[in-house]
mmCIF file of C-alpha atoms in Angstrom:
data_model
loop_
_atom_site.group_PDB
_atom_site.id
_atom_site.type_symbol
_atom_site.label_atom_id
_atom_site.label_comp_id
_atom_site.label_asym_id
_atom_site.label_seq_id
_atom_site.Cartn_x
_atom_site.Cartn_y
_atom_site.Cartn_z
ATOM 1 C CA MET A 1 112.529 101.338 86.724
ATOM 2 C CA ASP A 2 111.429 101.840 83.126
ATOM 3 C CA GLU A 3 113.888 102.773 80.403
ATOM 4 C CA TYR A 4 112.989 103.929 76.914
ATOM 5 C CA ILE A 5 115.426 103.916 74.015
ATOM 6 C CA TRP A 6 114.356 105.555 70.756
ATOM 7 C CA GLY A 7 116.054 105.305 67.414
ATOM 8 C CA ASP A 8 115.808 104.301 63.760
ATOM 9 C CA VAL A 9 116.082 101.077 61.794
ATOM 10 C CA ASN A 10 117.302 101.562 58.233
ATOM 11 C CA ARG A 11 119.242 98.404 57.450
ATOM 12 C CA ILE A 12 119.795 94.763 58.305
ATOM 13 C CA SER A 13 122.960 93.572 59.997
ATOM 14 C CA PRO A 14 125.473 91.782 57.725
ATOM 15 C CA GLU A 15 126.252 89.496 60.672
ATOM 16 C CA ALA A 16 122.753 88.030 61.069
ATOM 17 C CA PRO A 17 119.234 88.645 59.671
ATOM 18 C CA VAL A 18 118.367 91.175 62.367
ATOM 19 C CA PRO A 19 117.672 94.929 62.208
ATOM 20 C CA VAL A 20 120.417 97.389 63.090
ATOM 21 C CA PHE A 21 119.003 99.837 65.623
ATOM 22 C CA GLU A 22 120.615 103.281 65.741
ATOM 23 C CA MET A 23 119.844 104.931 69.081
ATOM 24 C CA THR A 24 118.994 108.633 69.052
ATOM 25 C CA LYS A 25 117.665 109.282 72.581
ATOM 26 C CA GLU A 26 116.844 107.589 75.866
ATOM 27 C CA ARG A 27 114.812 108.264 79.002
ATOM 28 C CA THR A 28 114.256 106.583 82.349
ATOM 29 C CA GLY A 29 111.176 106.722 84.528
ATOM 30 C CA CYS A 30 109.283 105.011 87.312
ATOM 31 C CA GLY A 31 107.696 101.640 86.725
ATOM 32 C CA GLY A 32 105.887 99.090 88.861
ATOM 33 C CA ALA A 33 105.027 100.183 92.382
ATOM 34 C CA ALA A 34 107.031 103.364 91.824
ATOM 35 C CA ASN A 35 104.616 104.260 89.030
ATOM 36 C CA VAL A 36 101.668 103.741 91.380
ATOM 37 C CA ALA A 37 103.320 106.123 93.829
ATOM 38 C CA GLN A 38 103.975 108.800 91.216
ATOM 39 C CA ASN A 39 100.344 108.590 90.089
ATOM 40 C CA ILE A 40 99.221 109.239 93.664
ATOM 41 C CA ILE A 41 101.588 112.195 93.968
ATOM 42 C CA SER A 42 100.487 113.594 90.599
ATOM 43 C CA LEU A 43 96.881 113.780 91.807
ATOM 44 C CA GLY A 44 97.779 115.553 95.028
ATOM 45 C CA GLY A 45 98.056 112.586 97.358
ATOM 46 C CA LYS A 46 100.939 111.494 99.539
ATOM 47 C CA ALA A 47 102.729 108.186 99.092
ATOM 48 C CA LYS A 48 105.219 106.088 101.009
ATOM 49 C CA LEU A 49 106.821 103.104 99.329
ATOM 50 C CA VAL A 50 107.730 99.872 101.070
ATOM 51 C CA GLY A 51 109.612 97.480 98.828
ATOM 52 C CA VAL A 52 112.906 96.082 97.592
ATOM 53 C CA ILE A 53 115.454 97.299 95.054
ATOM 54 C CA GLY A 54 118.965 96.194 94.205
ATOM 55 C CA LYS A 55 122.055 97.817 95.603
ATOM 56 C CA ASP A 56 123.067 99.225 92.235
ATOM 57 C CA ARG A 57 123.084 102.378 90.116
ATOM 58 C CA ASP A 58 119.549 101.822 88.878
ATOM 59 C CA GLY A 59 118.328 101.562 92.456
ATOM 60 C CA GLU A 60 120.111 104.761 93.423
ATOM 61 C CA LYS A 61 118.669 106.564 90.405
ATOM 62 C CA LEU A 62 115.168 105.330 91.185
ATOM 63 C CA ILE A 63 115.428 106.578 94.768
ATOM 64 C CA GLN A 64 116.588 109.976 93.491
ATOM 65 C CA MET A 65 113.627 110.253 91.105
ATOM 66 C CA LEU A 66 111.154 109.284 93.817
ATOM 67 C CA ASN A 67 112.655 111.721 96.316
ATOM 68 C CA LEU A 68 112.348 114.557 93.799
ATOM 69 C CA MET A 69 108.638 113.745 93.424
ATOM 70 C CA GLY A 70 108.107 113.753 97.166
ATOM 71 C CA VAL A 71 107.538 110.012 97.551
ATOM 72 C CA GLY A 72 108.601 108.592 100.914
ATOM 73 C CA THR A 73 111.496 106.200 100.291
ATOM 74 C CA ALA A 74 112.859 105.559 103.801
ATOM 75 C CA ASP A 75 111.361 102.053 103.851
ATOM 76 C CA ILE A 76 112.698 100.874 100.506
ATOM 77 C CA CYS A 77 115.186 98.106 101.274
ATOM 78 C CA MET A 78 118.283 97.347 99.219
ATOM 79 C CA ASP A 79 119.070 93.711 98.474
ATOM 80 C CA VAL A 80 122.609 92.902 97.348
ATOM 81 C CA GLN A 81 121.410 89.571 95.942
ATOM 82 C CA ARG A 82 119.097 91.019 93.299
ATOM 83 C CA PRO A 83 119.163 93.804 90.706
ATOM 84 C CA THR A 84 116.731 96.683 90.663
ATOM 85 C CA SER A 85 113.905 95.580 88.371
ATOM 86 C CA LYS A 86 114.311 97.346 85.045
ATOM 87 C CA LYS A 87 112.353 97.074 81.814
ATOM 88 C CA THR A 88 113.987 98.547 78.729
ATOM 89 C CA ARG A 89 111.785 99.240 75.721
ATOM 90 C CA VAL A 90 113.406 99.795 72.334
ATOM 91 C CA ILE A 91 111.200 101.947 70.107
ATOM 92 C CA VAL A 92 111.545 102.726 66.407
ATOM 93 C CA LEU A 93 111.019 106.364 65.441
ATOM 94 C CA SER A 94 111.238 106.140 61.646
ATOM 95 C CA ASP A 95 108.020 106.260 59.635
ATOM 96 C CA THR A 96 108.554 102.776 58.205
ATOM 97 C CA ALA A 97 111.182 100.087 58.262
ATOM 98 C CA ASP A 98 110.835 97.430 55.582
ATOM 99 C CA PHE A 99 111.793 93.854 56.448
ATOM 100 C CA SER A 100 110.066 92.275 53.441
ATOM 101 C CA HIS A 101 113.303 90.739 52.194
ATOM 102 C CA LEU A 102 113.733 88.658 55.362
ATOM 103 C CA ASN A 103 112.888 84.969 55.209
ATOM 104 C CA VAL A 104 109.955 84.952 57.640
ATOM 105 C CA ASP A 105 106.400 83.663 57.407
ATOM 106 C CA ASN A 106 104.686 86.986 58.018
ATOM 107 C CA THR A 107 106.700 90.042 57.005
ATOM 108 C CA ASP A 108 103.816 92.351 57.919
ATOM 109 C CA ASP A 109 104.549 91.655 61.579
ATOM 110 C CA LEU A 110 108.046 93.049 61.077
ATOM 111 C CA SER A 111 107.033 96.315 59.421
ATOM 112 C CA LEU A 112 107.703 98.899 62.073
ATOM 113 C CA HIS A 113 105.855 102.168 62.233
ATOM 114 C CA GLN A 114 106.629 105.320 64.151
ATOM 115 C CA GLY A 115 106.568 104.628 67.873
ATOM 116 C CA HIS A 116 106.517 100.866 67.352
ATOM 117 C CA HIS A 117 108.048 98.742 70.105
ATOM 118 C CA LEU A 118 110.845 96.704 68.577
ATOM 119 C CA LEU A 119 112.010 94.913 71.717
ATOM 120 C CA ARG A 120 111.642 94.790 75.491
ATOM 121 C CA ILE A 121 114.492 93.731 77.754
ATOM 122 C CA ASP A 122 113.690 92.694 81.335
ATOM 123 C CA ARG A 123 116.399 92.778 83.981
ATOM 124 C CA GLU A 124 115.012 91.453 87.245
ATOM 125 C CA SER A 125 114.958 88.677 89.821
ATOM 126 C CA LYS A 126 111.944 86.550 90.703
ATOM 127 C CA GLN A 127 113.605 84.824 93.644
ATOM 128 C CA GLU A 128 111.864 85.139 96.996
ATOM 129 C CA ILE A 129 113.444 87.658 99.317
ATOM 130 C CA THR A 130 115.025 86.490 102.566
ATOM 131 C CA ALA A 131 113.084 86.083 105.801
ATOM 132 C CA MET A 132 115.013 89.027 107.230
ATOM 133 C CA LEU A 133 113.894 91.309 104.406
ATOM 134 C CA ARG A 134 110.299 90.116 104.754
ATOM 135 C CA GLU A 135 110.372 91.057 108.428
ATOM 136 C CA ARG A 136 111.760 94.502 107.580
ATOM 137 C CA LEU A 137 108.975 95.094 105.062
ATOM 138 C CA LEU A 138 106.278 93.976 107.491
ATOM 139 C CA SER A 139 107.676 96.135 110.285
ATOM 140 C CA ALA A 140 107.746 99.122 107.940
ATOM 141 C CA VAL A 141 104.120 98.682 106.874
ATOM 142 C CA ILE A 142 102.907 98.162 110.440
ATOM 143 C CA SER A 143 104.764 101.256 111.616
ATOM 144 C CA HIS A 144 102.741 103.412 109.189
ATOM 145 C CA ILE A 145 99.293 101.797 109.418
ATOM 146 C CA ALA A 146 97.964 104.227 112.023
ATOM 147 C CA GLU A 147 98.866 107.252 109.890
ATOM 148 C CA VAL A 148 97.765 106.243 106.377
ATOM 149 C CA ASP A 149 94.356 106.376 104.710
ATOM 150 C CA ALA A 150 94.822 103.338 102.454
ATOM 151 C CA ILE A 151 97.246 100.584 101.487
ATOM 152 C CA ILE A 152 98.039 99.366 97.972
ATOM 153 C CA PHE A 153 99.642 96.026 97.211
ATOM 154 C CA SER A 154 101.356 96.302 93.819
ATOM 155 C CA ASP A 155 102.130 92.623 93.386
ATOM 156 C CA TYR A 156 104.185 91.731 90.317
ATOM 157 C CA ASP A 157 105.139 88.133 91.215
ATOM 158 C CA LYS A 158 108.772 89.080 91.800
ATOM 159 C CA GLY A 159 109.224 87.230 95.089
ATOM 160 C CA VAL A 160 108.706 90.264 97.337
ATOM 161 C CA VAL A 161 105.083 89.880 98.475
ATOM 162 C CA SER A 162 104.505 86.720 100.510
ATOM 163 C CA ALA A 163 101.402 85.069 101.955
ATOM 164 C CA GLU A 164 102.666 85.811 105.464
ATOM 165 C CA LEU A 165 103.095 89.502 104.653
ATOM 166 C CA ILE A 166 99.624 89.715 103.142
ATOM 167 C CA LYS A 167 97.943 88.026 106.111
ATOM 168 C CA ALA A 168 99.742 90.148 108.690
ATOM 169 C CA VAL A 169 98.983 93.435 106.923
ATOM 170 C CA VAL A 170 95.313 92.552 106.396
ATOM 171 C CA MET A 171 94.890 91.689 110.086
ATOM 172 C CA ARG A 172 96.499 94.950 111.242
ATOM 173 C CA ALA A 173 94.607 97.097 108.732
ATOM 174 C CA GLU A 174 91.258 95.648 109.837
ATOM 175 C CA SER A 175 91.664 97.087 113.318
ATOM 176 C CA TYR A 176 92.083 100.562 111.812
ATOM 177 C CA ASP A 177 89.392 100.105 109.124
ATOM 178 C CA ILE A 178 91.903 101.008 106.409
ATOM 179 C CA PRO A 179 91.010 100.029 102.831
ATOM 180 C CA ILE A 180 93.464 97.700 101.109
ATOM 181 C CA ILE A 181 93.488 97.674 97.322
ATOM 182 C CA VAL A 182 95.424 95.069 95.379
ATOM 183 C CA ASP A 183 96.713 95.012 91.822
ATOM 184 C CA PRO A 184 97.365 91.251 91.758
ATOM 185 C CA LYS A 185 99.259 88.722 89.703
ATOM 186 C CA ARG A 186 98.805 84.975 89.454
ATOM 187 C CA ASN A 187 100.919 83.537 92.285
ATOM 188 C CA ASN A 188 99.272 85.356 95.194
ATOM 189 C CA PHE A 189 95.855 85.983 93.652
ATOM 190 C CA TRP A 190 93.878 83.808 96.073
ATOM 191 C CA LYS A 191 95.895 84.867 99.112
ATOM 192 C CA TYR A 192 94.275 88.312 99.323
ATOM 193 C CA GLU A 193 91.176 87.201 101.200
ATOM 194 C CA GLY A 194 89.744 90.018 103.279
ATOM 195 C CA VAL A 195 91.195 92.960 101.378
ATOM 196 C CA THR A 196 88.868 95.720 100.238
ATOM 197 C CA ALA A 197 89.217 95.501 96.472
ATOM 198 C CA LEU A 198 91.161 93.946 93.613
ATOM 199 C CA THR A 199 91.934 95.591 90.254
ATOM 200 C CA PRO A 200 93.047 92.727 87.969
ATOM 201 C CA ASN A 201 92.920 92.901 84.220
ATOM 202 C CA HIS A 202 90.736 90.656 82.076
ATOM 203 C CA LYS A 203 93.502 88.101 81.494
ATOM 204 C CA GLU A 204 94.530 87.905 85.157
ATOM 205 C CA ALA A 205 90.936 87.332 86.247
ATOM 206 C CA GLY A 206 90.579 84.461 83.792
ATOM 207 C CA GLU A 207 93.886 82.901 84.804
ATOM 208 C CA ALA A 208 92.859 83.030 88.461
ATOM 209 C CA VAL A 209 89.926 80.701 87.818
ATOM 210 C CA GLN A 210 91.805 78.796 85.091
ATOM 211 C CA GLU A 211 89.316 79.802 82.437
ATOM 212 C CA GLU A 212 89.491 81.904 79.302
ATOM 213 C CA ILE A 213 86.793 84.558 79.573
ATOM 214 C CA THR A 214 84.894 84.438 76.289
ATOM 215 C CA ASP A 215 82.015 86.893 76.692
ATOM 216 C CA VAL A 216 80.326 89.279 79.105
ATOM 217 C CA SER A 217 78.140 86.572 80.623
ATOM 218 C CA HIS A 218 81.218 84.489 81.379
ATOM 219 C CA LEU A 219 82.963 87.574 82.768
ATOM 220 C CA ILE A 220 80.108 88.122 85.226
ATOM 221 C CA THR A 221 80.319 84.512 86.406
ATOM 222 C CA VAL A 222 84.075 84.809 86.937
ATOM 223 C CA GLY A 223 83.770 88.202 88.612
ATOM 224 C CA GLU A 224 81.155 86.980 91.078
ATOM 225 C CA LYS A 225 83.305 83.962 91.909
ATOM 226 C CA ILE A 226 86.332 86.157 92.687
ATOM 227 C CA LEU A 227 84.274 88.706 94.623
ATOM 228 C CA ASP A 228 82.763 86.087 96.917
ATOM 229 C CA ARG A 229 85.728 83.775 97.345
ATOM 230 C CA LEU A 230 87.966 86.637 98.519
ATOM 231 C CA SER A 231 85.185 88.393 100.482
ATOM 232 C CA LEU A 232 85.837 91.635 98.609
ATOM 233 C CA ARG A 233 83.784 94.786 98.931
ATOM 234 C CA SER A 234 84.413 95.473 95.258
ATOM 235 C CA LEU A 235 86.212 94.063 92.229
ATOM 236 C CA LEU A 236 87.297 96.210 89.289
ATOM 237 C CA ILE A 237 88.330 94.242 86.194
ATOM 238 C CA THR A 238 90.037 96.249 83.455
ATOM 239 C CA ARG A 239 89.238 95.094 79.910
ATOM 240 C CA GLU A 240 91.505 97.144 77.633
ATOM 241 C CA GLU A 241 89.514 98.535 74.678
ATOM 242 C CA GLU A 242 86.241 97.323 76.228
ATOM 243 C CA GLY A 243 86.614 99.470 79.334
ATOM 244 C CA MET A 244 86.120 98.111 82.851
ATOM 245 C CA SER A 245 83.627 96.071 84.832
ATOM 246 C CA LEU A 246 82.848 96.789 88.489
ATOM 247 C CA PHE A 247 81.449 94.095 90.793
ATOM 248 C CA HIS A 248 80.047 94.684 94.268
ATOM 249 C CA ARG A 249 77.069 93.700 96.402
ATOM 250 C CA ASP A 250 74.282 95.846 97.807
ATOM 251 C CA SER A 251 73.516 95.843 101.513
ATOM 252 C CA ASP A 252 70.959 93.075 100.898
ATOM 253 C CA GLY A 253 73.575 90.924 99.137
ATOM 254 C CA THR A 254 72.380 91.530 95.584
ATOM 255 C CA LEU A 255 75.201 91.379 93.051
ATOM 256 C CA GLN A 256 75.718 94.633 91.172
ATOM 257 C CA VAL A 257 77.729 94.718 87.944
ATOM 258 C CA GLU A 258 78.461 97.907 86.060
ATOM 259 C CA HIS A 259 80.277 97.960 82.732
ATOM 260 C CA LEU A 260 82.166 101.205 82.172
ATOM 261 C CA PRO A 261 83.012 102.191 78.589
ATOM 262 C CA PRO A 262 86.576 103.150 77.655
ATOM 263 C CA TYR A 263 87.165 106.887 77.837
ATOM 264 C CA SER A 264 90.364 107.049 75.797
ATOM 265 C CA ARG A 265 90.193 108.890 72.479
ATOM 266 C CA LYS A 266 93.680 107.840 71.410
ATOM 267 C CA VAL A 267 95.746 104.870 72.573
ATOM 268 C CA THR A 268 99.481 105.552 72.365
ATOM 269 C CA ASP A 269 100.850 103.177 74.999
ATOM 270 C CA VAL A 270 99.001 101.021 77.543
ATOM 271 C CA THR A 271 102.127 100.584 79.693
ATOM 272 C CA GLY A 272 101.359 101.346 83.330
ATOM 273 C CA ALA A 273 97.650 102.000 82.817
ATOM 274 C CA GLY A 274 96.808 99.371 85.430
ATOM 275 C CA ASP A 275 99.004 101.215 87.921
ATOM 276 C CA THR A 276 97.051 104.408 87.297
ATOM 277 C CA VAL A 277 93.725 102.635 87.748
ATOM 278 C CA ALA A 278 94.856 101.112 91.057
ATOM 279 C CA ALA A 279 96.207 104.446 92.296
ATOM 280 C CA VAL A 280 93.083 106.456 91.459
ATOM 281 C CA PHE A 281 90.701 103.785 92.750
ATOM 282 C CA THR A 282 92.636 103.746 96.025
ATOM 283 C CA LEU A 283 92.702 107.534 96.348
ATOM 284 C CA ALA A 284 88.960 107.687 95.797
ATOM 285 C CA LEU A 285 88.174 104.978 98.344
ATOM 286 C CA ALA A 286 90.542 106.613 100.835
ATOM 287 C CA ALA A 287 88.502 109.800 100.392
ATOM 288 C CA GLN A 288 85.386 107.729 101.214
ATOM 289 C CA ILE A 289 83.994 107.985 97.703
ATOM 290 C CA ASP A 290 81.651 105.132 96.777
ATOM 291 C CA CYS A 291 83.085 102.346 94.611
ATOM 292 C CA ARG A 292 80.951 103.245 91.549
ATOM 293 C CA SER A 293 82.255 106.808 91.450
ATOM 294 C CA ALA A 294 85.768 105.564 92.244
ATOM 295 C CA ALA A 295 85.625 103.199 89.285
ATOM 296 C CA LYS A 296 84.469 105.965 86.942
ATOM 297 C CA LEU A 297 87.315 108.229 88.053
ATOM 298 C CA SER A 298 89.768 105.355 87.578
ATOM 299 C CA SER A 299 88.479 104.706 84.089
ATOM 300 C CA LEU A 300 88.843 108.370 83.162
ATOM 301 C CA ALA A 301 92.398 108.488 84.511
ATOM 302 C CA GLY A 302 93.294 105.283 82.688
ATOM 303 C CA GLY A 303 91.986 106.799 79.466
ATOM 304 C CA ILE A 304 94.219 109.822 79.985
ATOM 305 C CA VAL A 305 97.466 107.910 80.538
ATOM 306 C CA VAL A 306 97.090 105.495 77.606
ATOM 307 C CA GLY A 307 97.241 108.563 75.380
ATOM 308 C CA LYS A 308 100.799 109.182 76.597
ATOM 309 C CA MET A 309 104.034 107.299 75.981
ATOM 310 C CA GLY A 310 105.340 105.075 78.765
ATOM 311 C CA CYS A 311 104.354 104.880 82.415
ATOM 312 C CA ALA A 312 102.524 108.185 82.677
ATOM 313 C CA THR A 313 100.350 110.028 85.168
ATOM 314 C CA ALA A 314 97.144 112.028 85.091
ATOM 315 C CA THR A 315 96.967 115.488 86.618
ATOM 316 C CA PRO A 316 94.004 116.956 88.526
ATOM 317 C CA GLU A 317 93.478 119.381 85.635
ATOM 318 C CA GLU A 318 93.348 116.572 83.079
ATOM 319 C CA LEU A 319 90.967 114.554 85.213
ATOM 320 C CA HIS A 320 88.717 117.563 85.771
ATOM 321 C CA GLN A 321 88.658 118.255 82.034
ATOM 322 C CA ALA A 322 87.765 114.622 81.333
ATOM 323 C CA ILE A 323 84.903 114.815 83.829
ATOM 324 C CA GLU A 324 83.627 117.970 82.138
ATOM 325 C CA THR A 325 83.452 116.160 78.782
ATOM 326 C CA LEU A 326 81.231 113.379 80.126
ATOM 327 C CA PRO A 327 77.604 113.463 78.993
ATOM 328 C CA GLN A 328 75.253 114.899 81.587
ATOM 329 C CA THR A 329 73.015 112.353 83.294
#
């Protein structure tokens, strides 16, 4: 779950050299895998979530929000030993907040402008779930494999996705020729051998090979290494303001790399953009669209959502309009 708290900062606390934040409004929304699901729903797809939440008020509220959207929640398990993952972002609304009188090295870093993130609070557990819960998740996924068009692993390194789960799902999905798309994090990165595609960001790709990607040539070397080591059909690396890079091989084995420019005209908040990219890329592949076209659609959708505050979605109308604005080729 994502929570946003807006307010103003007009003074410093007399108790300590910290800003006093006066809250004016708040909002909750879907984050993580729930954001992937709402992006699929927003574009006309259907989504079923398999995952873990806490047995708490936040978990109940998240289920309610997902049910209202039409997301299947019957296979979301409650774990009494962990809280529902929640990220709270505190955002300053005032035009400026001057902290120049504070004794810090760089006061410019503390000058807050409208919509500036002051603080993020994470409430979550990274402990591995129990063997019993892992079995419940695997059984849930297997029970739906014959009726779905694609599977997304939204892996956030929170102890829910295990190597055993990955291997079992990949083996079952192969027999049905179902594409599996993964938005990975560090811990399980190299355990996704045999999936269809990965959608890591630039930093995650570098961390996977324990290298800092310094230029495009280096990026291509890293991308090819990931593509081949995991036996992927395609690899889509997101690169923030530099767009995306798609890696795949032709039928004769020739490496193909396509760099897609960013399509965003205005960046308001990059939160959840990776979720949107994974969702749209998956929808396109599920519809048997080629990976190049799928990547272009994903890039367009990502450009749409970064122009909105928080974990946002793109609508079919917005995506169609973005396609219409592309130069004719």
